[in-house]
Tab-separated table of C-alpha atoms and ligand atoms in Angstrom:
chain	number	residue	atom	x	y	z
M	1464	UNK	CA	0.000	0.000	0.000
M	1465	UNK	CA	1.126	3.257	-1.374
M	1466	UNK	CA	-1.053	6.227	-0.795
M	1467	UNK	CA	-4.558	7.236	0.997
M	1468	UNK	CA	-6.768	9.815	0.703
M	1469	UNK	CA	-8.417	10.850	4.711
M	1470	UNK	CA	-11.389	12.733	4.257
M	1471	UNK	CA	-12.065	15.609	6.591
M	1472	UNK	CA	-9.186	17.276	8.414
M	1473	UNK	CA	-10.699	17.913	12.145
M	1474	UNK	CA	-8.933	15.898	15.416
M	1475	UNK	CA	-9.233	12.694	13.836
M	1476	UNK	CA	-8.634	13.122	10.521
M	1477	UNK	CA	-5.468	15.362	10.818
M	1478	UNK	CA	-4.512	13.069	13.278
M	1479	UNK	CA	-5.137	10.090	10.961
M	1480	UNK	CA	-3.336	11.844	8.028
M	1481	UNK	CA	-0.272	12.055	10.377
M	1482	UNK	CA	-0.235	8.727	11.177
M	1483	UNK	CA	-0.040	7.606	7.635
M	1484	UNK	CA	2.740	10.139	6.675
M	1485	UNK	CA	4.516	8.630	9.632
M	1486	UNK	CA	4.302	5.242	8.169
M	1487	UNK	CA	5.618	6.358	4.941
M	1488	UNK	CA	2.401	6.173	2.978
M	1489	UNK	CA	1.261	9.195	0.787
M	1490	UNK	CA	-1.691	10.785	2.127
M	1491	UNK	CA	-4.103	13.135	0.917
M	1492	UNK	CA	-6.101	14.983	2.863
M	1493	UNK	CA	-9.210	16.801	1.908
M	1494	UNK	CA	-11.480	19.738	3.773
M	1495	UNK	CA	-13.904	21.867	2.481
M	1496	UNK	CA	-12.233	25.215	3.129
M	1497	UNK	CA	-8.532	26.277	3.765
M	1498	UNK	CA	-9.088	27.677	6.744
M	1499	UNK	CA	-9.612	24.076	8.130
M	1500	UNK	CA	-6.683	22.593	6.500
M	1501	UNK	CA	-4.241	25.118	6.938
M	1502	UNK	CA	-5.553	24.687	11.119
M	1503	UNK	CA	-4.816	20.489	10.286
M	1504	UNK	CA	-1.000	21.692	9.135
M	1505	UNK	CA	-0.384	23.765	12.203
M	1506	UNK	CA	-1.511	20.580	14.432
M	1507	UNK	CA	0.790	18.393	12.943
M	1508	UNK	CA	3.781	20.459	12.879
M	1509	UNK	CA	3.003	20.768	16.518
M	1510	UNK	CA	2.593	17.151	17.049
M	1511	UNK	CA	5.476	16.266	14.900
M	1512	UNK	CA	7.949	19.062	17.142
M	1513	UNK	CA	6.382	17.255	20.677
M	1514	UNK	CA	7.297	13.756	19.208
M	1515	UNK	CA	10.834	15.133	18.434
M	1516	UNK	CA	10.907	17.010	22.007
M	1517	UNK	CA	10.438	13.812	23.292
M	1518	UNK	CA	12.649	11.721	21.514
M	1519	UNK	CA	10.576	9.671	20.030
M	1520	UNK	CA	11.247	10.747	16.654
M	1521	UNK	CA	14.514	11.879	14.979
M	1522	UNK	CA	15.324	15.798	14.367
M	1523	UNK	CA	15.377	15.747	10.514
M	1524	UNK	CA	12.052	13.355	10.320
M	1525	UNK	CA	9.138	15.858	10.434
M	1526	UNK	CA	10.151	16.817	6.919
M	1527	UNK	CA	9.799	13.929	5.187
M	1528	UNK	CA	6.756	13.735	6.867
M	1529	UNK	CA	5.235	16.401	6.154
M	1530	UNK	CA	6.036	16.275	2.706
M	1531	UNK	CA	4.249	13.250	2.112
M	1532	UNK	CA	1.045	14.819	3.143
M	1533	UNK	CA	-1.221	16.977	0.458
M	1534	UNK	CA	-3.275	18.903	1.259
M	1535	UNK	CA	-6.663	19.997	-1.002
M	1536	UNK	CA	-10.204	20.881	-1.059
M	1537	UNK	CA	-11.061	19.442	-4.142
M	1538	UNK	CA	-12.521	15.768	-3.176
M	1539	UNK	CA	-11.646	14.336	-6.833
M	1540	UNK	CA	-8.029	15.299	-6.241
M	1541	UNK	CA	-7.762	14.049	-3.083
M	1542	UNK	CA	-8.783	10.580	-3.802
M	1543	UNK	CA	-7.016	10.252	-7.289
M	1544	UNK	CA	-4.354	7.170	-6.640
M	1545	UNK	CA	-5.773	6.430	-3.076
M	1546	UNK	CA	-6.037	2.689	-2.517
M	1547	UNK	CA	-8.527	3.675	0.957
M	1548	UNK	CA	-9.914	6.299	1.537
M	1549	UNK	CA	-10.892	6.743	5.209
M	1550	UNK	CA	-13.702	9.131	5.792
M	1551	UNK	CA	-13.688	11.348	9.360
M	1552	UNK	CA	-16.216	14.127	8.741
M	1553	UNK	CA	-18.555	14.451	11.116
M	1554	UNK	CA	-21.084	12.445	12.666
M	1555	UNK	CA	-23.935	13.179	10.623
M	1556	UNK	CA	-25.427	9.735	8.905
M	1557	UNK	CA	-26.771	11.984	6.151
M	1558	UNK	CA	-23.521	13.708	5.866
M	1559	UNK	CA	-21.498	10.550	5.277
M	1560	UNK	CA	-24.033	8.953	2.681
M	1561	UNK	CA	-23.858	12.048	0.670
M	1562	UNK	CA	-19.510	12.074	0.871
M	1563	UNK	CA	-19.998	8.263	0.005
M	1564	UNK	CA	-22.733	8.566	-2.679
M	1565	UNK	CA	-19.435	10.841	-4.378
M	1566	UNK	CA	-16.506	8.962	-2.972
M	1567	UNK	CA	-18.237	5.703	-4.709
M	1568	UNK	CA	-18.440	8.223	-8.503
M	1569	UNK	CA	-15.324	9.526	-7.760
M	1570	UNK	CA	-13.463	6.042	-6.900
M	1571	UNK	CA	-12.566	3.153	-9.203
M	1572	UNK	CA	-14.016	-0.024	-8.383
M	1573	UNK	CA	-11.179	-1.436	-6.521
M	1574	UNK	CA	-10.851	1.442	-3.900
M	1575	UNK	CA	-11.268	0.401	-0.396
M	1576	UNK	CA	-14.007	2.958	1.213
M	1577	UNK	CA	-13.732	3.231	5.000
M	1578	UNK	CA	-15.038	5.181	7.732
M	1579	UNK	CA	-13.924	6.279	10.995
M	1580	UNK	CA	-16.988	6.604	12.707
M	1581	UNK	CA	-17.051	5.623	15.999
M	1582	UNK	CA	-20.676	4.610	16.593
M	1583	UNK	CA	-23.041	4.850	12.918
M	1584	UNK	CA	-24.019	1.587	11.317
M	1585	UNK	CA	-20.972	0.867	8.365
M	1586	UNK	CA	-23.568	-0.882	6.452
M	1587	UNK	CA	-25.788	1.904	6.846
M	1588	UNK	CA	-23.442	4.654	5.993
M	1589	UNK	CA	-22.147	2.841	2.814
M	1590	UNK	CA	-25.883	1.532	1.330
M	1591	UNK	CA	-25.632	4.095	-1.088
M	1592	UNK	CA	-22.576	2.986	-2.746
M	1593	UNK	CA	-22.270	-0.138	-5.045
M	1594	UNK	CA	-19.218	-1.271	-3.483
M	1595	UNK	CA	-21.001	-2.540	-0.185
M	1596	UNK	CA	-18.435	-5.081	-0.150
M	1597	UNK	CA	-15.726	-3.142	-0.449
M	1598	UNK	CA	-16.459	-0.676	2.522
M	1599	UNK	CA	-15.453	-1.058	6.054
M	1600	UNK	CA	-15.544	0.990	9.758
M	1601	UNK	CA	-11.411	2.038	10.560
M	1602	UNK	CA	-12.402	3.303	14.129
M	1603	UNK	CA	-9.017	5.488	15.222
M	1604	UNK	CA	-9.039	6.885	18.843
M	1605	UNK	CA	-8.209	10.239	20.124
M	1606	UNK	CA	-5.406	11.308	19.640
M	1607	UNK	CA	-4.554	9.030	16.870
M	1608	UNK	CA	-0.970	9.340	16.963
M	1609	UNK	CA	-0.872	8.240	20.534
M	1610	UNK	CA	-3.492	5.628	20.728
M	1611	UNK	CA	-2.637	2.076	19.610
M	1612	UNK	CA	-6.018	0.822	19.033
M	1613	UNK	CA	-7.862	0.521	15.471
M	1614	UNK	CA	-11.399	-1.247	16.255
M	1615	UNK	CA	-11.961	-2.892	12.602
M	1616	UNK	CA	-16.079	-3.348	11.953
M	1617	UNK	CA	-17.257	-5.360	8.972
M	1618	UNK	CA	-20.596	-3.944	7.582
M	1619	UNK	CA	-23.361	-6.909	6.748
M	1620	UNK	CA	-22.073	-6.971	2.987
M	1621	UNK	CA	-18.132	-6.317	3.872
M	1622	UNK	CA	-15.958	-9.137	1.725
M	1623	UNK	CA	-12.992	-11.183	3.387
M	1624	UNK	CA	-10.906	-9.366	1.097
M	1625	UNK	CA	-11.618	-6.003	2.379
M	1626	UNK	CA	-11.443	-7.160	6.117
M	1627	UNK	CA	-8.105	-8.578	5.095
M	1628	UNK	CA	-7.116	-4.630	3.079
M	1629	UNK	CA	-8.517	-3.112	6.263
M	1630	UNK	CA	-6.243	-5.108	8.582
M	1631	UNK	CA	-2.799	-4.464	6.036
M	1632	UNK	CA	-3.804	-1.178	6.484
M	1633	UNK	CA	-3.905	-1.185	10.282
M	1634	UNK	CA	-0.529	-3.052	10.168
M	1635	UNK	CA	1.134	-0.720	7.921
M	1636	UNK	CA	0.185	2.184	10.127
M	1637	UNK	CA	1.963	0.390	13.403
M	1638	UNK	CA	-1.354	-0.309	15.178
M	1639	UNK	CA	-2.969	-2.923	16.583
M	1640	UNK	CA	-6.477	-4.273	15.668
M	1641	UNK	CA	-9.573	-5.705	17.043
M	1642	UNK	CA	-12.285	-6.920	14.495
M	1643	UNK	CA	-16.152	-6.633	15.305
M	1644	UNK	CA	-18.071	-9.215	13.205
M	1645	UNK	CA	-21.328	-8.083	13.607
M	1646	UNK	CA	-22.258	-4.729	12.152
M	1647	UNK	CA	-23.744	-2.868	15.660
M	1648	UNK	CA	-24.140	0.535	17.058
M	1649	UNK	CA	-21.207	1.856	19.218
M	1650	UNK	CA	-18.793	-1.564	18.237
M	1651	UNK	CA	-16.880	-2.848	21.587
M	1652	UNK	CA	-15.312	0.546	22.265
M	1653	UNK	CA	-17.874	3.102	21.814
M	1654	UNK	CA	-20.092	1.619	24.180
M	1655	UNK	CA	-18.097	0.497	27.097
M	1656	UNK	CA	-17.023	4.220	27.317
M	1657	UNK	CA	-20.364	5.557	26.491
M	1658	UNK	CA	-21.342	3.499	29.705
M	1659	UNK	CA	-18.558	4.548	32.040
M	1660	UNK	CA	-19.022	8.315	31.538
M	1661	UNK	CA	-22.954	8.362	31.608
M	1662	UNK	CA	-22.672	5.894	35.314
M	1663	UNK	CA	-20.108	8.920	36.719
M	1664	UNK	CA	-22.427	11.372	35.402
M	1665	UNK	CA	-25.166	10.282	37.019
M	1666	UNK	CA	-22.842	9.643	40.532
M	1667	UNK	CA	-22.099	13.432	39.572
M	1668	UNK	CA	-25.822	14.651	39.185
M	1669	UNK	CA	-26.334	12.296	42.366
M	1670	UNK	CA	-24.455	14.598	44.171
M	1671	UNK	CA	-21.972	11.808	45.935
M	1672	UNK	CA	-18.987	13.227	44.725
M	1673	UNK	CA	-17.155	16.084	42.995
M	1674	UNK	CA	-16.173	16.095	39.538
M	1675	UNK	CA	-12.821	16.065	40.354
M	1676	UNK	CA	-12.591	13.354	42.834
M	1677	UNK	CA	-14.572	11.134	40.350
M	1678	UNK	CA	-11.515	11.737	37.606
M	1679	UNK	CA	-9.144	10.865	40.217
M	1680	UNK	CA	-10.971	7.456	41.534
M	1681	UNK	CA	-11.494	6.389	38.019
M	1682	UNK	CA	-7.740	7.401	37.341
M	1683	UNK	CA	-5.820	6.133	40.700
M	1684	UNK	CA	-8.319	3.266	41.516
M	1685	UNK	CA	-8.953	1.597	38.034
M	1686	UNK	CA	-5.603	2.989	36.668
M	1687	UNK	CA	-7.130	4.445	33.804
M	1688	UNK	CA	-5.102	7.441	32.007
M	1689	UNK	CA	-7.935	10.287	32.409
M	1690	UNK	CA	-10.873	10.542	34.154
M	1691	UNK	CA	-14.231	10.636	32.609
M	1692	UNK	CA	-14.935	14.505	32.513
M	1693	UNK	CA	-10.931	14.716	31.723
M	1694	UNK	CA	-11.414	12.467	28.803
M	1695	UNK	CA	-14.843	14.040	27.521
M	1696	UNK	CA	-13.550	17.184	28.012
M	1697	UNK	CA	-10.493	15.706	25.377
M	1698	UNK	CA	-13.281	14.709	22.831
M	1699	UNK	CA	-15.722	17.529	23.190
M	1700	UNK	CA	-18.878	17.453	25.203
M	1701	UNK	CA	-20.394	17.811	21.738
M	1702	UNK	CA	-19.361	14.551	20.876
M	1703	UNK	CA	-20.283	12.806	23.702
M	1704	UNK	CA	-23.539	14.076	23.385
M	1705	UNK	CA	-24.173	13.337	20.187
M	1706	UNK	CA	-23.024	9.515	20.610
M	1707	UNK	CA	-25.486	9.047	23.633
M	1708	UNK	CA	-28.188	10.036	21.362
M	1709	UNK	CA	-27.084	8.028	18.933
M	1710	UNK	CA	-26.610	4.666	21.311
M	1711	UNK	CA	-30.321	5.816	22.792
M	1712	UNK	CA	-31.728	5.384	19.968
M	1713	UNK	CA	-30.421	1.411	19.534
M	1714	UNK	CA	-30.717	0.545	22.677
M	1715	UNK	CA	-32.541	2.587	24.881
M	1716	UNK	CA	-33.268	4.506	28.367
M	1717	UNK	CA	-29.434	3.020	29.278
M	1718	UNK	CA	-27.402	5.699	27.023
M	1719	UNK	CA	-30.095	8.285	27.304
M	1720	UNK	CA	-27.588	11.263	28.369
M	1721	UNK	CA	-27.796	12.868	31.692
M	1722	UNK	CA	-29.283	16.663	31.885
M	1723	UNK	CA	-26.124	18.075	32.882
M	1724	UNK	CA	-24.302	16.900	29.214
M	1725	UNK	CA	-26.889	18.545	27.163
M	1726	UNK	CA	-26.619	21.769	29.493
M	1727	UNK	CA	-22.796	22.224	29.064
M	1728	UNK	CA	-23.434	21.738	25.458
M	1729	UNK	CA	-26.460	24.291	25.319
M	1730	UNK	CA	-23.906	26.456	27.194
M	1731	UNK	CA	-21.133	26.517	24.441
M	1732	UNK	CA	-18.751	24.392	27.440
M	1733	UNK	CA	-17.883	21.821	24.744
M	1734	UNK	CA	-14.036	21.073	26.729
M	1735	UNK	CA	-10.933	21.400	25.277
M	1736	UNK	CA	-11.750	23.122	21.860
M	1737	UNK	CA	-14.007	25.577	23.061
M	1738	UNK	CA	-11.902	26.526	26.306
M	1739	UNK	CA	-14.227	25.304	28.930
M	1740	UNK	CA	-15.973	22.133	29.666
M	1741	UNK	CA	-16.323	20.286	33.026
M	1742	UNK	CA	-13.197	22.019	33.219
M	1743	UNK	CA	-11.740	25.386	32.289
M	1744	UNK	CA	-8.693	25.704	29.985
M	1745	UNK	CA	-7.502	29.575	29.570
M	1746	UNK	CA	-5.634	30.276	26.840
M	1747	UNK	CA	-2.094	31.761	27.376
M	1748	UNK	CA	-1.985	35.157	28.665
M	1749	UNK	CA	-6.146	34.930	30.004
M	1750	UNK	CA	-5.889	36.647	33.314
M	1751	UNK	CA	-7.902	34.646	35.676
M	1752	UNK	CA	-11.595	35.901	36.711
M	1753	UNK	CA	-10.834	37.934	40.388
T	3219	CAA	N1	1.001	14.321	19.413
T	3219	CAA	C1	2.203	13.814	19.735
T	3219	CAA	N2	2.501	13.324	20.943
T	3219	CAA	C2	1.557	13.358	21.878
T	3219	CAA	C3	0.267	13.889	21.630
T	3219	CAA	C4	0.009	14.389	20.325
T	3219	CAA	N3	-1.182	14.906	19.985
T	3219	CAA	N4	-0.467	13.766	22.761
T	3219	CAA	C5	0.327	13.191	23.681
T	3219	CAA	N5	1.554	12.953	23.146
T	3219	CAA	C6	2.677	12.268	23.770
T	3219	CAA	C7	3.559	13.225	24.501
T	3219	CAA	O1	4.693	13.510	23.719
T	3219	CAA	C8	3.943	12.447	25.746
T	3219	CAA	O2	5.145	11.745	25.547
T	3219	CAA	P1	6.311	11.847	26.640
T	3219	CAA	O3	5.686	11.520	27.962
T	3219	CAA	O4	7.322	10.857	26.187
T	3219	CAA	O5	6.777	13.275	26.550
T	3219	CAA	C9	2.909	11.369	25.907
T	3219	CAA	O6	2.131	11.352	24.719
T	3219	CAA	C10	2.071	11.630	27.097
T	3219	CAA	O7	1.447	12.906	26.960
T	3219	CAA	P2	1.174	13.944	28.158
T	3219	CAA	O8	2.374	13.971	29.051
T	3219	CAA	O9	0.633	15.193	27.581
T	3219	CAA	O10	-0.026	13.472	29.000
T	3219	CAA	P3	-0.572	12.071	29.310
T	3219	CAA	O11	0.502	11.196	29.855
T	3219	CAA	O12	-1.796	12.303	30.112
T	3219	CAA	O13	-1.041	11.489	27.900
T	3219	CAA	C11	-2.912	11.051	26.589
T	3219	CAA	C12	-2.009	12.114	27.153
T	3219	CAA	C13	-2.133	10.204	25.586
T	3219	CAA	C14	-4.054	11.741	25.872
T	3219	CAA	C15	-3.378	10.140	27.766
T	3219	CAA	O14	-3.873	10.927	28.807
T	3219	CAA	C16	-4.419	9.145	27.379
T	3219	CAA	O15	-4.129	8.075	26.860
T	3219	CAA	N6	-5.701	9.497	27.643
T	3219	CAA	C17	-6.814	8.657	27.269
T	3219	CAA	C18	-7.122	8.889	25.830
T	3219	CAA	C19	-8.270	8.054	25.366
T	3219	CAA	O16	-8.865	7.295	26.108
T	3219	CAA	N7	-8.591	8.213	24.094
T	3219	CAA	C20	-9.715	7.554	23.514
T	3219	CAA	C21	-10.807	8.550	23.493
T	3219	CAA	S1	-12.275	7.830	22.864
T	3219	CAA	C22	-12.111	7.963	21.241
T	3219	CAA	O17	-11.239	8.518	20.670
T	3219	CAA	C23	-13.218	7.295	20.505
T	3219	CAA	C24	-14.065	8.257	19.782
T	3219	CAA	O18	-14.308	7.957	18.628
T	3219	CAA	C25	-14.662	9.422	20.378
């Protein structure tokens, strides 16, 4: 495998296109505007310079890197040579079925059409294409350069040989895999986190402890890495949000999302990006409220 196209340049897919670069593979990588892609060059320079700061990657190597990534708008461009195309715009079913219904025109037969999504039906999101068999769910994690983990879904009509191009893929790129066989909402991932922040919301809304002291129990007493608000505050509140409704609607009252998720949202507090979310994040030079 040669080159990729990744299409949409937000967290994951900038962070998807890096990943491939870093692998040696050619990748294209398309937004609609170049505000949003010149934002997805600044983030991986910066990534690049903290993976060098850190010794993990060799002075002269962000270059190279970085050269092997294109940037464009144009979608016809950006898949032109790609053997898969991996699809991280947002999570919008109607959204991805139009990008597919084009990436499937646009595409020669053989090309591999996968999506990052990290809860939507792959079967669903690829019915309008005629390649059903050729389509498959990539499911990266956040950030994608740290995180080791590809969660590989097979749609209902998703051939052997795809699973197989998916996995090569996943190789290639230095991670390791886990393969759902069964096309449902949420895969093995989506849902066991879905779970664990929407139980410590509820303890939160409870009123038994404090946000804080439920990050640190879930990060000194079940050794995770972050906390629940920590972590949702890491993939936006708006995410979050928007997966709960999503896993509500499969499988009911158990992922219906607590009041005080769809408040911070309503209140612009969508974490990290947005500066505040169950946590506050000042830019450089804020002066803090007296
Ligand atoms: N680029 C390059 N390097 C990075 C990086 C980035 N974006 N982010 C972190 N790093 C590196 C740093 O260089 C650092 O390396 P050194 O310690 O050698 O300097 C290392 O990663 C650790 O980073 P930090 O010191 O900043 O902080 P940390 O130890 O807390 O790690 C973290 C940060 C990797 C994000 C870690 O906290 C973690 O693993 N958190 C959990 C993340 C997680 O669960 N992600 C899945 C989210 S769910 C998802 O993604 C599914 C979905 O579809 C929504």
């Amino acid at each position: 495998m040669e080159q990729i196209a990744v299409i949409g340049s937000g967290t994951m897919g900038h962070g998807i296109a890096q990943v491939g670069a870093m692998a040696g593979l050619r990748v294209k990588l398309q937004d609609v505007d170049e505000s949003r892609l010149s934002a997805a060059r600044a983030q991986i320079h910066t990534s690049l310079a903290r993976l060098v700061r850190s010794g993990k990657l060799p002075d002269g190597a962000p270059v190279g890197i970085v050269a092997r990534i294109e940037t464009t708008t144009e979608l016809a461009r950006a898949v032109d040579g790609a053997e898969v195309v991996i699809e991280a715009v947002p999570e919008v079913l109607d959204l991805k079925n139009e990008l597919f219904r084009q990436l499937d025109a646009l595409c020669p037969p053989e090309t591999v059409l996968a999506t990052n999504t990290s809860q939507l039906s792959i079967t669903e999101i690829a019915a309008p294409t005629t390649r059903p068999e050729r389509t498959i769910g990539l499911h990266f994690f956040n950030p994608p350069v740290v995180m080791r983990l590809v969660e590989v879904i097979r749609g209902i009509r998703t051939s052997d040989v795809t699973l197989e191009r998916g996995l090569e893929l996943v190789r290639r790129l230095g991670k390791e895999s886990v393969v759902c066989n069964r096309d449902a909402a949420g895969f093995i991932t989506t849902r066991a986190l879905a779970a664990l922040r929407l139980e410590c919301l509820r303890v939160y809304e409870e009123g038994i402890a404090s946000i804080e002291d439920i990050d640190k129990a879930i990060r000194l007493g079940l050794s995770h890495p972050m906390g629940p608000f920590e972590l949702t505050d890491l993939v936006g509140l708006d995410v979050a949000l928007n997966n709960s409704r999503n896993l509500e609607q499969v499988y009911g009252e158990r992922f219906k999302p607590p009041q005080s998720l769809s408040l911070h949202v309503a209140a612009g507090r969508l974490g990290r990006k947005s500066g505040a979310g169950w946590y506050d994040y000042p830019a450089e030079g804020d002066t803090p409220p007296a």
